[in-house]
mmCIF file of C-alpha atoms and ligand atoms in Angstrom:
data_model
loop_
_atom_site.group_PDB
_atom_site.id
_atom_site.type_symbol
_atom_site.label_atom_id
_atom_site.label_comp_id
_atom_site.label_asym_id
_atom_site.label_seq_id
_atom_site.Cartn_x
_atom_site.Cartn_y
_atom_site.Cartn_z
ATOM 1 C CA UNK Y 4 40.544 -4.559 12.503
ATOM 2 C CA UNK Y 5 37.207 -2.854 11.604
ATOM 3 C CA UNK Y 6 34.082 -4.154 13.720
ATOM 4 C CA UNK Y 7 32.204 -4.865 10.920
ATOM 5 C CA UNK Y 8 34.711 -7.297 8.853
ATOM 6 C CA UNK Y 9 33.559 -9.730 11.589
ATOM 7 C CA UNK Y 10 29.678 -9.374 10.557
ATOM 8 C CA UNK Y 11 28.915 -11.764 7.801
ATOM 9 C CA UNK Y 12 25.717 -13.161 6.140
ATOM 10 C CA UNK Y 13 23.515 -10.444 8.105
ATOM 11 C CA UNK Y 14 21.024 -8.734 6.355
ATOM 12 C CA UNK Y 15 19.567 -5.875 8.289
ATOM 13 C CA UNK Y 16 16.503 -3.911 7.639
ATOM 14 C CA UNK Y 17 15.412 -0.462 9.194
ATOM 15 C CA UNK Y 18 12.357 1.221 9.978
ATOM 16 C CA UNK Y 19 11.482 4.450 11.384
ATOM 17 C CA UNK Y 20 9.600 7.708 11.074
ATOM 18 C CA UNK Y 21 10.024 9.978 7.701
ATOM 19 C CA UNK Y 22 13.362 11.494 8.093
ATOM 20 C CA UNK Y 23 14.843 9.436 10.979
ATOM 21 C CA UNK Y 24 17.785 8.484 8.332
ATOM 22 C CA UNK Y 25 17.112 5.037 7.186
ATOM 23 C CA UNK Y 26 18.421 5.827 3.623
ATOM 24 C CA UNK Y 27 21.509 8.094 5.150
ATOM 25 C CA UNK Y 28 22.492 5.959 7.959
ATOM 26 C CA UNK Y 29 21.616 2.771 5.407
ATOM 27 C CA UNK Y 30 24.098 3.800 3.256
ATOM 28 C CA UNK Y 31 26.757 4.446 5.569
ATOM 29 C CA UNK Y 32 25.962 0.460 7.121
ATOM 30 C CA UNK Y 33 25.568 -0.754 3.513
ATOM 31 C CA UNK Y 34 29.440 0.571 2.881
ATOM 32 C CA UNK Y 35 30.582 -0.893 6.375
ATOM 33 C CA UNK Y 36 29.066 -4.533 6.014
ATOM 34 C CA UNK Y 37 30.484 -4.333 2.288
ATOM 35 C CA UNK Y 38 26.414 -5.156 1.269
ATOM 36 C CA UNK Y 39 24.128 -3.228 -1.152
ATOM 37 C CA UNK Y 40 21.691 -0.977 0.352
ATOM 38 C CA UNK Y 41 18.155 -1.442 -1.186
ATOM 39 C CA UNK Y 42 15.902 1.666 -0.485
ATOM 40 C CA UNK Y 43 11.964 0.326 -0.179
ATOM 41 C CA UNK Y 44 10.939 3.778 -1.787
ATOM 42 C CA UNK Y 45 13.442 4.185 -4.734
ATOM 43 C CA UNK Y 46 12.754 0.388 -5.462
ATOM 44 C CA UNK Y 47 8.500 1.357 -5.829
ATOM 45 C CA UNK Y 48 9.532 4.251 -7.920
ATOM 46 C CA UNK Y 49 11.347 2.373 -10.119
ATOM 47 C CA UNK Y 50 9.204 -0.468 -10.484
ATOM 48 C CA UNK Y 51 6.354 2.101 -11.113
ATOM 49 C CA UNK Y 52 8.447 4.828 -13.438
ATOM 50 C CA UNK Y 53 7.027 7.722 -11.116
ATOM 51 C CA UNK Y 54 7.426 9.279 -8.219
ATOM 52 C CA UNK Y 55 5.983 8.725 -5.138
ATOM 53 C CA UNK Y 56 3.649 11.822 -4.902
ATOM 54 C CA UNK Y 57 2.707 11.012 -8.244
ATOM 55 C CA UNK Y 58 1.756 7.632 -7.235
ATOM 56 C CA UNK Y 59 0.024 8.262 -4.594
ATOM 57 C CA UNK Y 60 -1.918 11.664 -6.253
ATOM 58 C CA UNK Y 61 -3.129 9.274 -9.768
ATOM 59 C CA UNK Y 62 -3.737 5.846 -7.635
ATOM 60 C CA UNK Y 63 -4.054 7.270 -4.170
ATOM 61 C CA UNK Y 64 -2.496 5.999 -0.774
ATOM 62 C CA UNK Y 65 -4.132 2.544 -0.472
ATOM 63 C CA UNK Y 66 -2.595 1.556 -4.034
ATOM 64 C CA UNK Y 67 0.671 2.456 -2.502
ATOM 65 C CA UNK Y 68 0.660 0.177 0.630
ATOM 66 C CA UNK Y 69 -0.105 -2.162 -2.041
ATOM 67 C CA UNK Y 70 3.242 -1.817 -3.797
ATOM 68 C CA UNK Y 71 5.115 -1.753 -0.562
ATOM 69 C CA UNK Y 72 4.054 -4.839 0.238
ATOM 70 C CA UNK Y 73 4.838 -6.382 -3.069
ATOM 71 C CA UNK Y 74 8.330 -4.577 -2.723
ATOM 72 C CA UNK Y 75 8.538 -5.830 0.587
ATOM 73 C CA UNK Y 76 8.197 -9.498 -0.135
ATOM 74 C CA UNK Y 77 10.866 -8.993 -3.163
ATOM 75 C CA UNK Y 78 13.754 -7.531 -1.523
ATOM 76 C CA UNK Y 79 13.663 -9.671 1.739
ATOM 77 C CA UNK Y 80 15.811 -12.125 1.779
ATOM 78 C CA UNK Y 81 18.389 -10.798 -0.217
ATOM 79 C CA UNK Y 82 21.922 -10.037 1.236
ATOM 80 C CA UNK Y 83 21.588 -5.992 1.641
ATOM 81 C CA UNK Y 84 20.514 -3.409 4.133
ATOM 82 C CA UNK Y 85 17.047 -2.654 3.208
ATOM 83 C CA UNK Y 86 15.817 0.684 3.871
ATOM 84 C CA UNK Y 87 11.865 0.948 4.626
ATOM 85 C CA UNK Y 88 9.584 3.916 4.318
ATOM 86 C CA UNK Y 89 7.760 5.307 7.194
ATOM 87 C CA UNK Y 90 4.342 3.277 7.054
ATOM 88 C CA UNK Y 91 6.242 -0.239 6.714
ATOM 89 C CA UNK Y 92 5.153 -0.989 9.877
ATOM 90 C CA UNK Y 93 1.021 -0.079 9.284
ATOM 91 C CA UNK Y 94 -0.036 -3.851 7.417
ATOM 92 C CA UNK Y 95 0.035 -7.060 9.359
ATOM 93 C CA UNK Y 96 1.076 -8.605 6.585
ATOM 94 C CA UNK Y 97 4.413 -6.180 6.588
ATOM 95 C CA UNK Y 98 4.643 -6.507 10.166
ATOM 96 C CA UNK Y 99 5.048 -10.380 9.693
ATOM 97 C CA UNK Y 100 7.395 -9.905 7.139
ATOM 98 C CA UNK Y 101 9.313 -7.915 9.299
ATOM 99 C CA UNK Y 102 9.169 -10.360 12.145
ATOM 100 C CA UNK Y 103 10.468 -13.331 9.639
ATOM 101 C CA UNK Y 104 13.442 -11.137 8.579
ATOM 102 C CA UNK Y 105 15.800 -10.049 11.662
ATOM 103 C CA UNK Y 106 17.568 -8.071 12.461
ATOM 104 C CA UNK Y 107 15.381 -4.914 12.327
ATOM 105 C CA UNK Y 108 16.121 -1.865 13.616
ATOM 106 C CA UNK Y 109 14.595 1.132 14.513
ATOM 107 C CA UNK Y 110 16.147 4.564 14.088
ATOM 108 C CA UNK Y 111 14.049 6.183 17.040
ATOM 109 C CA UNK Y 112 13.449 9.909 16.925
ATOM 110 C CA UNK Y 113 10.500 12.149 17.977
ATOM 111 C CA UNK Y 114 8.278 14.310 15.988
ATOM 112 C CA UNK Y 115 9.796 17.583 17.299
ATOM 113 C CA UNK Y 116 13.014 16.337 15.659
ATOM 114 C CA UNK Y 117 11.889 14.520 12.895
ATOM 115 C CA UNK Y 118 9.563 17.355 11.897
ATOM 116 C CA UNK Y 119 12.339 19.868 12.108
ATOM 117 C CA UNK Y 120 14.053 17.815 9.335
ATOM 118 C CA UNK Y 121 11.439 16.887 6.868
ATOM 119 C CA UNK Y 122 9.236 20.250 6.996
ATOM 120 C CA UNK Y 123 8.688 21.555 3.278
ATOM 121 C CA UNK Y 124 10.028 18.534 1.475
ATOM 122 C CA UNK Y 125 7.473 17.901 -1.401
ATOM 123 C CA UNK Y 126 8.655 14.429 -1.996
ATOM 124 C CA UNK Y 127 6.347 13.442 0.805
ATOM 125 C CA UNK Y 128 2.889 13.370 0.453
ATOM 126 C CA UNK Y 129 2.082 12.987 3.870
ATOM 127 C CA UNK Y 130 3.453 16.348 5.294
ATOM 128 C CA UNK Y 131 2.629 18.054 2.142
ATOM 129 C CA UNK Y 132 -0.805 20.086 3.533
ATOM 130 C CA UNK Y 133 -1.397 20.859 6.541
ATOM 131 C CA UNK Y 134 1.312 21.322 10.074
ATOM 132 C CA UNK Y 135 4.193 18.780 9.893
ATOM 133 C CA UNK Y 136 4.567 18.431 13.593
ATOM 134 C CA UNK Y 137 0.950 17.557 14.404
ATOM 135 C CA UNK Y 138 0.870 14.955 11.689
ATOM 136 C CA UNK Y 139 4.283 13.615 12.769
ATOM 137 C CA UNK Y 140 3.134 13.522 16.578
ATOM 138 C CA UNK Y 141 0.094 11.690 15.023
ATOM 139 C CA UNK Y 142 2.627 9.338 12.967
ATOM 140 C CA UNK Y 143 4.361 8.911 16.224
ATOM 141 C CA UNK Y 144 1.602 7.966 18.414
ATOM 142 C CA UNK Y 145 0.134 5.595 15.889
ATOM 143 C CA UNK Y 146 3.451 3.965 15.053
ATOM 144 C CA UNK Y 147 5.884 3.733 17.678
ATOM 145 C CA UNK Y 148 4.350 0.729 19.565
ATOM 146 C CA UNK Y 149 4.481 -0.973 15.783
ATOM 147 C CA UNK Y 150 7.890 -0.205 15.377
ATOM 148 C CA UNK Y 151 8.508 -1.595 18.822
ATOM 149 C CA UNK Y 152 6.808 -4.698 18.206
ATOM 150 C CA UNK Y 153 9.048 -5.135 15.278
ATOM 151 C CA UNK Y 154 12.452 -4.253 16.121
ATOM 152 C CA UNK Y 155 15.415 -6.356 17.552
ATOM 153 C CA UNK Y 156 17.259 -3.477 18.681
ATOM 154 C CA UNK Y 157 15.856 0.430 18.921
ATOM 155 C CA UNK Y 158 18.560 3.018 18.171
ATOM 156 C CA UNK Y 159 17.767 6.463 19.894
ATOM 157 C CA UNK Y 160 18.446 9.359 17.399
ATOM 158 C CA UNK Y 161 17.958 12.721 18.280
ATOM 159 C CA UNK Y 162 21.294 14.304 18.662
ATOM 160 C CA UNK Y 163 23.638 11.315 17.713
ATOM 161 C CA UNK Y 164 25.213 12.032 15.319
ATOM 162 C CA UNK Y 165 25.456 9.511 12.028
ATOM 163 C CA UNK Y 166 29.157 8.519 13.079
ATOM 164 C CA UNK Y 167 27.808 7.114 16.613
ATOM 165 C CA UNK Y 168 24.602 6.055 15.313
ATOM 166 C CA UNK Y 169 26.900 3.873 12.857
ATOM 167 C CA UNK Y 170 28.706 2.200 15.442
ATOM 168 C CA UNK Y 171 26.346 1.495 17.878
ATOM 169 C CA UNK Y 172 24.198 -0.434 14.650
ATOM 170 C CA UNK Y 173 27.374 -2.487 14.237
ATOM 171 C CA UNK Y 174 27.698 -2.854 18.093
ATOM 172 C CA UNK Y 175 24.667 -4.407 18.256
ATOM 173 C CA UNK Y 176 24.819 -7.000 14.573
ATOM 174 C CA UNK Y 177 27.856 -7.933 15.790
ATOM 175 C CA UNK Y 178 26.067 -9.046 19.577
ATOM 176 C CA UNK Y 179 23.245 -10.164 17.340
ATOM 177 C CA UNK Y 180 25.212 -12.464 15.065
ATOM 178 C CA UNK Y 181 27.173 -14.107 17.628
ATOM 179 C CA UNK Y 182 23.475 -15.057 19.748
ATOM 180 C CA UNK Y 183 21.613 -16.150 16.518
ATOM 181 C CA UNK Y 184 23.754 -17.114 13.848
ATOM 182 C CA UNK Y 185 26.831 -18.929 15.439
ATOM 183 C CA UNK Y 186 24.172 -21.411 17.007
ATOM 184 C CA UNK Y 187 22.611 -22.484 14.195
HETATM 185 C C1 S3P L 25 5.829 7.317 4.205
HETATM 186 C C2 S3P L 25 7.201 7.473 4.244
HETATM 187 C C3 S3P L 25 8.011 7.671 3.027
HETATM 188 C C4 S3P L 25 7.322 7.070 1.809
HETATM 189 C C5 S3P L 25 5.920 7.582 1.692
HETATM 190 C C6 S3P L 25 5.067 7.283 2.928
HETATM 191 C C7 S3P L 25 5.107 7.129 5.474
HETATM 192 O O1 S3P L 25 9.296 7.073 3.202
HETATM 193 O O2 S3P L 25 7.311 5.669 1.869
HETATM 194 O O3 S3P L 25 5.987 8.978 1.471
HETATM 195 O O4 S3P L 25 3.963 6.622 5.451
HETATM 196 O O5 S3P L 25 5.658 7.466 6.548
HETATM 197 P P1 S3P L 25 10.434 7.705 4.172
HETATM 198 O O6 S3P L 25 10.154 7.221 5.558
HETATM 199 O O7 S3P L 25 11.705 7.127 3.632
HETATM 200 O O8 S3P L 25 10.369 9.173 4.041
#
């Protein structure tokens, strides 16, 4: 029997660095747990009919945040994977979301590999100017101890490949689900 036809009314959520493969990897649990995946950023750019360096050029960054949060607050709750963009994790008031809403997990990488990845991809505003490593070793700095405080279970990327980093998600839901939901 698979793993995951044992994992039932679990709705996890991800969060991570740019390029750390919360939409790739949320796919591939979305398919497994027989769930929709909702991706945070495809949800803003629908909502807002543009993209997100266009939203972020015309309104600027702050306006952003502002969407993810209302974004956020939609889409948790539902029965889905939800797949976060980088900064989730930079508002309290996300952060608190977050907390309400286990599981999360973290896809862990560091900026060497992340920045390998995501270097030259213009859907980014972030890493558009300027040296892609530095800013994502100034990401990392900044964010990993957020991510930490938010996640139920941290999944170390770097070489894993998406096959392994699969299984040990659905590992760990099915270890969650048996400590949190069978007691209730
Ligand atoms: C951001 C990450 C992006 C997107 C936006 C800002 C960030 O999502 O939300 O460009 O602050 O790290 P991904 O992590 O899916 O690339």
């Amino acid at each position: 029997m698979h793993a995951s036809n044992d994992i039932q009314q679990i709705s996890p959520i991800l969060i991570g660095l740019m390029g750390s493969g919360k939409s790739s990897i949320g796919r591939r649990l979305a398919k497994a747990l027989d769930l929709q995946l909702i991706d945070l950023d495809d949800y803003i750019v629908a909502q807002a009919g543009r993209t997100i360096p266009e939203i972020f050029e015309q309104d600027g960054e702050p306006a952003f945040r502002q969407m993810e949060t209302v974004a956020l607050r939609d889409v948790v709750g539902k029965q889905a994977v939800i797949a976060t963009g980088g900064g989730i994790v930079g508002s309290e008031e996300n952060r608190r979301i977050l907390n309400a809403h286990p599981p999360v997990i973290w896809l862990k990488a560091s900026p060497e590999f992340l920045a390998a990845r995501i270097d030259g991809d213009t859907n980014r505003p972030l890493i558009a100017a300027g040296d892609t490593l530095k800013k994502m070793q100034e990401l990392a700095t900044l964010r990993y101890p957020l991510y930490q405080q938010c996640a139920d279970f941290t999944l170390p990327r770097g070489d894993m490949k998406k096959k392994e980093a699969l299984a040990a998600i659905l590992a760990f839901l099915n270890c969650w689900q048996q400590e949190h939901l069978h007691s209730q």
